[in-house]
Coordinates of C-alpha atoms in Angstrom, one line a residue:
Chain N
M1 CA 21.7 -29.1 5.2
A2 CA 20.4 -26.3 7.2
I3 CA 20.6 -22.5 5.8
T4 CA 22.6 -20.2 8.3
L5 CA 21.1 -17.0 9.2
Y6 CA 23.0 -14.2 11.0
D7 CA 20.4 -12.7 13.1
L8 CA 20.3 -9.6 14.9
A9 CA 20.3 -9.9 19.0
G10 CA 20.9 -7.9 22.1
T11 CA 21.8 -8.7 25.6
E12 CA 19.8 -11.7 25.7
S13 CA 20.9 -13.7 23.0
D14 CA 17.5 -15.4 22.2
R15 CA 15.4 -12.1 21.8
R16 CA 15.8 -11.5 18.0
F17 CA 14.2 -8.0 17.0
S18 CA 15.4 -7.2 13.6
P19 CA 12.2 -6.6 11.2
F20 CA 14.2 -7.3 8.1
C21 CA 15.4 -10.8 9.9
W22 CA 12.0 -11.5 10.7
R23 CA 10.8 -11.2 7.1
T24 CA 13.6 -13.8 6.4
K25 CA 12.7 -16.3 9.1
M26 CA 9.1 -16.2 8.2
A27 CA 10.3 -16.9 4.4
L28 CA 12.3 -19.7 5.3
A29 CA 9.4 -21.0 7.3
H30 CA 7.2 -20.8 4.2
K31 CA 9.6 -22.4 1.8
G32 CA 10.0 -25.4 4.9
L33 CA 13.6 -24.6 4.9
E34 CA 15.8 -25.5 8.0
V35 CA 17.3 -22.7 9.6
E36 CA 20.1 -22.4 12.1
T37 CA 20.5 -18.7 13.5
I38 CA 23.5 -17.2 14.5
P39 CA 23.0 -14.0 17.1
W40 CA 25.0 -11.0 16.0
R41 CA 25.3 -7.7 17.3
F42 CA 25.4 -4.2 15.6
T43 CA 28.8 -3.5 16.1
E44 CA 30.0 -6.9 14.8
K45 CA 30.6 -6.1 11.3
D46 CA 33.8 -8.0 11.0
K47 CA 31.8 -11.1 12.0
L48 CA 29.8 -11.4 9.2
P49 CA 30.5 -13.7 6.2
Q50 CA 31.5 -12.0 2.5
P51 CA 29.8 -10.3 1.0
N52 CA 27.6 -8.1 3.1
Q53 CA 26.7 -4.5 4.0
G54 CA 27.4 -4.3 7.5
R55 CA 23.8 -5.5 8.3
V56 CA 21.8 -8.6 8.8
P57 CA 20.2 -10.8 7.7
V58 CA 22.8 -12.5 5.9
I59 CA 22.4 -16.1 4.8
I60 CA 24.8 -18.9 3.8
D61 CA 23.2 -21.5 1.9
D62 CA 25.2 -24.7 0.7
G63 CA 28.2 -22.0 0.6
R64 CA 26.5 -19.4 -1.1
V65 CA 26.3 -16.1 0.7
V66 CA 23.4 -13.9 0.2
H67 CA 22.8 -10.6 2.1
D68 CA 19.8 -7.9 2.5
S69 CA 16.0 -9.3 3.1
T70 CA 14.8 -8.7 -0.4
A71 CA 17.7 -10.3 -2.4
I72 CA 17.1 -13.3 0.1
A73 CA 13.6 -13.7 -0.8
E74 CA 14.3 -13.5 -4.4
Y75 CA 17.2 -15.6 -4.0
L76 CA 15.0 -18.3 -2.2
E77 CA 12.5 -17.9 -4.8
Q78 CA 14.5 -18.8 -7.6
R79 CA 16.6 -21.3 -5.6
Y80 CA 13.5 -23.3 -4.5
P81 CA 11.0 -22.8 -7.3
H82 CA 9.2 -26.1 -6.2
H83 CA 8.6 -25.2 -2.7
P84 CA 5.5 -22.8 -2.1
S85 CA 6.0 -19.5 -3.8
L86 CA 6.7 -16.3 -1.5
F87 CA 5.1 -14.0 -4.2
G88 CA 2.7 -15.8 -6.7
D89 CA 3.1 -14.8 -10.3
A90 CA 4.9 -11.7 -11.7
A91 CA 2.1 -9.2 -10.8
G92 CA 1.9 -10.6 -7.2
K93 CA 5.4 -10.1 -7.0
A94 CA 5.5 -6.4 -8.2
L95 CA 2.7 -5.7 -5.9
T96 CA 4.5 -7.2 -2.9
R97 CA 6.9 -4.4 -3.5
F98 CA 4.1 -1.8 -2.9
V99 CA 3.4 -3.3 0.4
Q100 CA 6.9 -3.5 1.1
N101 CA 7.6 0.1 0.3
W102 CA 4.4 1.1 2.5
T103 CA 5.9 -0.6 5.1
E104 CA 9.1 0.9 4.7
M105 CA 7.9 4.6 3.9
V106 CA 5.1 4.9 6.3
L107 CA 5.0 1.7 8.9
Q108 CA 8.6 1.4 10.0
P109 CA 9.1 5.0 10.5
G110 CA 6.0 5.4 12.3
L111 CA 7.0 2.5 14.6
I112 CA 10.3 3.5 15.4
G113 CA 9.1 6.5 17.3
F114 CA 7.4 4.3 19.6
V115 CA 10.2 1.7 20.2
V116 CA 13.8 3.3 19.7
F117 CA 14.6 3.7 23.3
D118 CA 13.4 0.0 24.0
I119 CA 15.7 -1.1 21.2
W120 CA 18.4 0.6 23.1
R121 CA 17.6 -1.0 26.3
H122 CA 17.5 -4.3 24.7
A123 CA 20.7 -3.9 22.9
A124 CA 23.9 -5.5 24.0
A125 CA 26.2 -3.4 25.9
Q126 CA 29.0 -3.1 23.5
D127 CA 26.1 -2.0 20.7
Q128 CA 24.5 0.8 22.8
E129 CA 26.7 3.7 22.5
Y130 CA 26.9 3.2 18.5
F131 CA 23.2 2.7 18.6
R132 CA 22.2 5.7 20.5
K133 CA 24.7 8.1 18.6
S134 CA 23.6 7.0 15.4
R135 CA 19.9 7.2 16.2
E136 CA 19.9 10.6 17.8
E137 CA 21.8 12.1 15.1
R138 CA 19.1 10.6 12.9
F139 CA 16.3 12.0 15.0
G140 CA 18.2 15.5 16.5
T141 CA 17.1 14.6 19.9
T142 CA 17.9 12.3 22.6
L143 CA 16.0 8.8 22.6
E144 CA 14.2 9.6 25.8
N145 CA 12.6 12.3 23.8
V146 CA 11.9 10.6 20.7
V147 CA 9.3 8.2 22.7
K148 CA 8.6 10.7 25.6
D149 CA 5.0 11.7 23.8
R150 CA 4.2 8.5 22.1
E151 CA 0.9 7.9 23.8
A152 CA -0.4 11.0 22.4
R153 CA 1.1 9.8 19.0
L154 CA -0.6 6.6 19.1
P155 CA -4.0 7.8 17.7
A156 CA -2.4 8.9 14.4
F157 CA -0.2 6.0 14.4
R158 CA -3.1 3.6 14.4
D159 CA -5.0 5.9 11.7
S160 CA -1.9 5.1 9.2
L161 CA -2.6 1.5 9.4
A162 CA -6.0 2.1 7.5
P163 CA -5.2 0.5 4.4
L164 CA -3.6 -2.5 6.3
R165 CA -6.7 -2.6 8.5
R166 CA -9.3 -2.5 5.8
T167 CA -7.4 -5.2 4.0
V168 CA -7.2 -7.9 6.9
E169 CA -10.5 -7.6 7.7
R170 CA -12.1 -8.3 4.5
Q171 CA -9.5 -11.2 3.7
R172 CA -7.2 -13.2 6.3
F173 CA -3.9 -12.4 4.9
L174 CA -2.4 -9.6 2.5
A175 CA -1.9 -12.3 0.1
G176 CA -5.2 -13.6 0.4
D177 CA -6.5 -16.9 1.6
A178 CA -2.8 -17.9 2.6
S179 CA 0.0 -15.7 3.9
A180 CA 2.9 -14.9 1.5
Y181 CA 6.5 -12.6 1.7
A182 CA 3.9 -9.3 1.8
D183 CA 2.3 -10.6 5.1
Y184 CA 6.0 -11.3 6.2
V185 CA 7.4 -8.0 5.4
V186 CA 4.4 -6.3 7.5
F187 CA 4.6 -8.8 10.2
G188 CA 8.4 -8.3 10.4
A189 CA 7.6 -4.7 11.5
F190 CA 5.0 -5.7 14.4
Q191 CA 7.3 -8.3 15.7
W192 CA 10.2 -6.2 16.0
A193 CA 8.2 -3.9 18.2
R194 CA 6.8 -6.8 20.4
A195 CA 10.3 -8.4 20.7
I196 CA 11.7 -5.4 22.6
S197 CA 8.7 -3.3 23.9
D198 CA 5.6 -4.1 26.2
F199 CA 4.2 -0.9 24.8
E200 CA 1.0 -2.2 23.1
L201 CA 0.5 -0.4 19.6
L202 CA -3.0 -2.0 18.8
A203 CA -6.2 -1.7 20.3
A204 CA -7.5 -5.5 21.1
D205 CA -10.3 -5.6 18.9
D206 CA -8.4 -4.1 16.0
P207 CA -8.4 -6.4 13.0
V208 CA -4.7 -5.8 12.7
A209 CA -4.3 -7.4 15.7
A210 CA -6.5 -10.5 14.7
W211 CA -4.3 -10.5 11.7
R212 CA -0.9 -10.6 13.7
G213 CA -2.0 -13.2 15.9
R214 CA -2.8 -15.3 12.8
M215 CA 0.6 -14.5 11.7
L216 CA 2.1 -15.4 15.0
D217 CA 0.4 -18.8 14.6
A218 CA 1.7 -19.4 11.6
F219 CA 4.5 -22.4 10.9
D220 CA 3.7 -23.9 14.3
G221 CA 3.9 -20.5 15.9
I222 CA 7.8 -19.7 15.4
A223 CA 7.2 -16.1 15.8
R224 CA 4.9 -16.4 18.9
K225 CA 7.2 -18.9 20.8
A226 CA 10.1 -16.7 20.2
P227 CA 11.1 -14.3 23.3
A228 CA 8.7 -11.3 23.1
Y229 CA 6.5 -9.2 25.3
G230 CA 2.7 -9.2 24.9
G231 CA 0.4 -8.5 22.1
Chain U
M1 CA -21.9 -5.6 -29.1
A2 CA -20.2 -2.8 -27.1
I3 CA -20.6 -2.7 -23.3
T4 CA -22.6 0.5 -21.9
L5 CA -21.1 2.3 -19.2
Y6 CA -22.9 4.9 -17.3
D7 CA -20.1 7.6 -16.5
L8 CA -20.1 10.6 -14.4
A9 CA -20.3 13.9 -16.2
G10 CA -20.8 17.5 -15.4
T11 CA -21.9 20.8 -17.4
E12 CA -19.7 19.6 -20.4
S13 CA -21.0 16.1 -21.1
D14 CA -17.7 14.7 -22.3
R15 CA -15.5 16.0 -19.5
R16 CA -15.5 12.7 -17.4
F17 CA -14.2 13.0 -13.8
S18 CA -15.4 9.9 -11.6
P19 CA -12.3 8.2 -10.1
F20 CA -14.2 4.9 -10.1
C21 CA -15.4 5.2 -13.8
W22 CA -12.0 5.7 -14.8
R23 CA -11.1 2.7 -13.0
T24 CA -13.5 0.9 -15.1
K25 CA -12.6 2.6 -18.5
M26 CA -9.2 1.3 -18.3
A27 CA -10.3 -2.2 -17.1
L28 CA -12.2 -2.3 -20.3
A29 CA -9.4 -1.1 -22.4
H30 CA -7.1 -3.7 -20.8
K31 CA -9.6 -6.4 -21.5
G32 CA -9.9 -5.1 -25.1
L33 CA -13.5 -4.7 -24.8
E34 CA -15.5 -1.8 -26.6
V35 CA -17.6 0.6 -24.7
E36 CA -20.1 3.1 -25.1
T37 CA -20.6 5.4 -22.4
I38 CA -23.5 7.5 -21.4
P39 CA -23.0 10.7 -19.5
W40 CA -24.8 10.5 -16.3
R41 CA -25.2 13.1 -13.5
F42 CA -25.1 12.9 -9.7
T43 CA -29.0 13.6 -9.1
E44 CA -30.2 11.2 -12.2
K45 CA -30.6 8.3 -9.7
D46 CA -33.7 7.1 -11.7
K47 CA -31.7 6.8 -15.2
L48 CA -29.7 4.0 -14.0
P49 CA -30.5 0.6 -14.9
Q50 CA -31.4 -1.5 -12.2
P51 CA -29.8 -3.0 -10.0
N52 CA -27.7 0.2 -8.9
Q53 CA -26.7 2.2 -5.6
G54 CA -27.4 5.3 -6.9
R55 CA -24.0 5.6 -8.1
V56 CA -21.7 5.0 -11.1
P57 CA -20.0 3.3 -12.6
V58 CA -22.9 0.9 -13.7
I59 CA -22.4 -1.3 -17.0
I60 CA -24.8 -3.1 -19.0
D61 CA -22.9 -6.2 -20.8
D62 CA -25.2 -8.3 -23.0
G63 CA -28.0 -7.4 -20.9
R64 CA -26.4 -8.0 -17.6
V65 CA -26.4 -5.0 -15.0
V66 CA -23.2 -5.0 -13.1
H67 CA -22.8 -1.9 -10.7
D68 CA -19.7 -0.9 -8.4
S69 CA -16.1 -0.7 -9.7
T70 CA -14.6 -3.3 -7.8
A71 CA -17.5 -5.6 -8.8
I72 CA -17.4 -4.7 -12.5
A73 CA -13.7 -5.6 -12.6
E74 CA -14.3 -9.1 -11.1
Y75 CA -17.3 -9.6 -13.5
L76 CA -14.7 -8.7 -16.5
E77 CA -12.2 -11.2 -15.2
Q78 CA -14.6 -13.9 -14.6
R79 CA -16.6 -13.0 -17.9
Y80 CA -13.7 -12.7 -20.0
P81 CA -10.8 -14.9 -18.8
H82 CA -9.0 -15.4 -21.8
H83 CA -8.6 -11.7 -22.2
P84 CA -5.4 -10.1 -20.6
S85 CA -5.9 -10.5 -16.6
L86 CA -6.7 -7.7 -14.5
F87 CA -5.2 -8.9 -11.3
G88 CA -2.6 -11.9 -12.0
D89 CA -3.0 -15.0 -9.8
A90 CA -4.8 -15.3 -6.3
A91 CA -2.0 -13.6 -4.9
G92 CA -1.8 -10.7 -7.2
K93 CA -5.6 -10.0 -6.7
A94 CA -5.5 -10.2 -2.9
L95 CA -2.4 -7.7 -3.2
T96 CA -4.4 -5.6 -5.6
R97 CA -6.9 -5.0 -2.9
F98 CA -4.0 -3.5 -0.5
V99 CA -3.3 -1.1 -3.2
Q100 CA -7.2 -0.3 -3.6
N101 CA -7.7 0.5 0.0
W102 CA -4.3 2.7 -0.1
T103 CA -6.1 4.7 -2.7
E104 CA -9.3 5.0 -1.0
M105 CA -7.8 5.4 2.8
V106 CA -5.4 7.7 2.0
L107 CA -4.8 9.0 -1.6
Q108 CA -8.4 10.1 -2.2
P109 CA -9.2 11.6 0.8
G110 CA -6.1 13.5 0.3
L111 CA -6.9 14.7 -3.1
I112 CA -10.7 15.6 -2.4
G113 CA -9.3 18.6 -0.4
F114 CA -7.5 19.8 -3.3
V115 CA -10.0 19.7 -6.1
V116 CA -13.5 19.4 -4.4
F117 CA -14.5 23.1 -5.0
D118 CA -13.2 22.3 -8.9
I119 CA -15.6 19.3 -8.9
W120 CA -18.5 21.8 -7.8
R121 CA -17.6 24.1 -10.6
H122 CA -18.1 21.6 -13.1
A123 CA -20.8 20.0 -11.8
A124 CA -24.0 20.1 -13.8
A125 CA -26.5 23.0 -12.8
Q126 CA -28.9 20.7 -11.5
D127 CA -25.8 18.5 -9.4
Q128 CA -24.4 21.7 -7.8
E129 CA -26.7 22.2 -4.8
Y130 CA -26.8 18.3 -4.1
F131 CA -23.2 18.3 -4.1
R132 CA -22.3 21.3 -2.4
K133 CA -24.5 20.3 0.4
S134 CA -23.5 16.8 1.0
R135 CA -19.8 17.6 0.4
E136 CA -20.2 20.6 3.0
E137 CA -22.0 18.6 5.4
R138 CA -19.1 15.7 5.5
F139 CA -16.4 18.5 5.8
G140 CA -18.3 20.6 8.0
T141 CA -17.4 23.5 6.3
T142 CA -17.7 25.4 3.0
L143 CA -16.2 24.0 -0.3
E144 CA -14.4 27.0 -1.0
N145 CA -13.1 26.9 2.8
V146 CA -12.0 23.2 2.4
V147 CA -9.4 24.3 -0.8
K148 CA -8.3 27.7 0.4
D149 CA -5.1 26.4 2.3
R150 CA -4.4 23.7 -0.4
E151 CA -0.9 25.3 -1.4
A152 CA 0.0 24.7 2.2
R153 CA -1.0 21.1 2.4
L154 CA 0.7 20.2 -1.0
P155 CA 4.0 19.3 0.4
A156 CA 2.1 16.6 2.8
F157 CA 0.1 15.3 0.2
R158 CA 3.5 14.6 -1.9
D159 CA 5.1 13.1 1.4
S160 CA 2.0 10.8 1.6
L161 CA 2.7 9.0 -1.9
A162 CA 6.0 8.0 -1.1
P163 CA 5.2 4.2 -1.2
L164 CA 3.8 5.0 -4.5
R165 CA 6.6 7.1 -5.9
R166 CA 9.5 4.4 -4.7
T167 CA 7.3 1.6 -6.2
V168 CA 6.8 3.2 -9.7
E169 CA 10.4 4.4 -9.7
R170 CA 12.0 1.1 -9.2
Q171 CA 9.3 -0.7 -11.9
R172 CA 7.3 0.6 -14.7
F173 CA 3.8 0.0 -13.2
L174 CA 2.6 -1.0 -9.8
A175 CA 1.6 -4.5 -11.5
G176 CA 5.1 -5.0 -12.8
D177 CA 6.5 -4.6 -16.4
A178 CA 2.9 -3.9 -17.5
S179 CA 0.1 -2.4 -16.2
A180 CA -3.0 -4.0 -14.4
Y181 CA -5.9 -3.4 -12.2
A182 CA -3.7 -1.9 -9.3
D183 CA -2.6 0.9 -11.6
Y184 CA -5.9 1.5 -12.5
V185 CA -7.5 2.1 -9.6
V186 CA -4.5 4.7 -8.6
F187 CA -4.4 6.3 -11.8
G188 CA -8.5 6.7 -11.4
A189 CA -7.6 9.1 -8.7
F190 CA -4.9 11.2 -10.5
Q191 CA -7.2 11.2 -13.8
W192 CA -10.5 12.6 -11.4
A193 CA -8.0 15.3 -10.2
R194 CA -7.0 16.3 -13.7
A195 CA -10.1 15.9 -15.5
I196 CA -11.4 19.1 -13.5
S197 CA -8.9 20.9 -11.9
D198 CA -6.0 22.6 -13.3
F199 CA -4.1 22.6 -9.5
E200 CA -0.9 20.6 -10.2
L201 CA -0.5 17.8 -7.4
L202 CA 3.1 16.7 -8.8
A203 CA 6.4 18.3 -9.4
A204 CA 7.5 17.9 -12.9
D205 CA 10.4 15.9 -11.7
D206 CA 8.0 13.2 -9.6
P207 CA 8.7 9.6 -10.6
V208 CA 4.7 9.5 -9.8
A209 CA 4.4 12.0 -12.9
A210 CA 6.4 9.8 -15.0
W211 CA 4.3 7.0 -14.2
R212 CA 0.9 8.8 -14.8
G213 CA 2.4 10.1 -17.9
R214 CA 2.8 6.1 -18.9
M215 CA -0.8 5.8 -17.7
L216 CA -2.0 8.6 -20.1
D217 CA -0.5 6.9 -22.9
A218 CA -1.8 3.4 -22.5
F219 CA -4.5 2.1 -24.8
D220 CA -3.7 4.4 -27.7
G221 CA -4.0 7.3 -24.8
I222 CA -7.8 7.1 -23.8
A223 CA -6.8 9.1 -21.0
R224 CA -4.8 11.6 -22.4
K225 CA -7.3 12.3 -25.0
A226 CA -10.2 12.7 -22.8
P227 CA -11.1 16.5 -21.6
A228 CA -8.6 17.4 -18.9
Y229 CA -6.2 20.0 -17.6
G230 CA -2.6 19.6 -17.7
G231 CA -0.3 17.3 -16.0

């Protein structure tokens, strides 16, 4: 039976833009597991199965509810040990956490300043007020203000990708010859951006763009086929 | 027979401050291999065994010369496969490269601005002119100028450690319950700084400082016992 995934959507129910849900979708594909997604909006807290923390991803696997992308990855690894590993051995799993922490402390905070207004534009009508209010409180200014100097911030953002760039110019994936969960965590951030924004974050000749292309091709191109802008 | 390591030294021949040599010393200890170090100065290019690139670390193991810290780690892993692994499996090894690239693209470039004048102060008399000239060309200003605003740069430097901090506050080592090469790469940078500078980079309650303490204690405290300043 397919696993059910509650997946963030906006006005268009097939445009899916949560970086955390993309981690989970890539992890499910890596494990070769079937999934059925249910589009979910920011304000539909009461539509999620229990337990949850009011956020997606949440999965239901054979009656079991698991929430939080990190917990889901660990659950899948433990529940499906004979499917391809998401982490490799104990060192691989621990080092994946460093990549995840870099993604959450450097990459995603960098990205949000480019795309937060585009997220609002794509959010479902009933979500827009909630989204604007919560994010403007966080930034201390309007969403329009956050993104208005994004062209000027692009060089510094690209510089911040240096550790990723050097890695994927020297090996095909963060996890080596084949992709694994570390790749999906970083890719989730880029797929988030390209799903809701036509702002091109990467130069065409950036090794990071080439790696992103390899990720878009993975698993029969599930990410490439999903509604998104260029890049 | 002990492995021979050419190890960067300054005026005091037992104060060893190369971050790359520290990677190698920790890796040798991890593998449980004996080492005899030979103090080497920046300008003693002709004293290194062939082949080399005019830099340390260089090791001689049973007549074999290996240079470059990354090449040495791979050599040790291959040559001593039954000693504790430096990387774990293929994913662990690939992900170690991301940590290394973060260290070389973010951590070490951040650190040099705090300690470059202290390196010069500790460099051997015959190395000081070479060191000053090459580094001042790189920075485009005097060594004194590079470090003069270091207090003001400290908050941004500490912020840049966020991915490391979050990782080591949630697990004992980058590589998990036990340290491995990824830890030695990052630690090499901190040991470089503390070996030649009394400038305290970390707040006392920083989880990174606690991790550094665990690294200083590793392998009977080889790094803690080495000549260095506090921290």
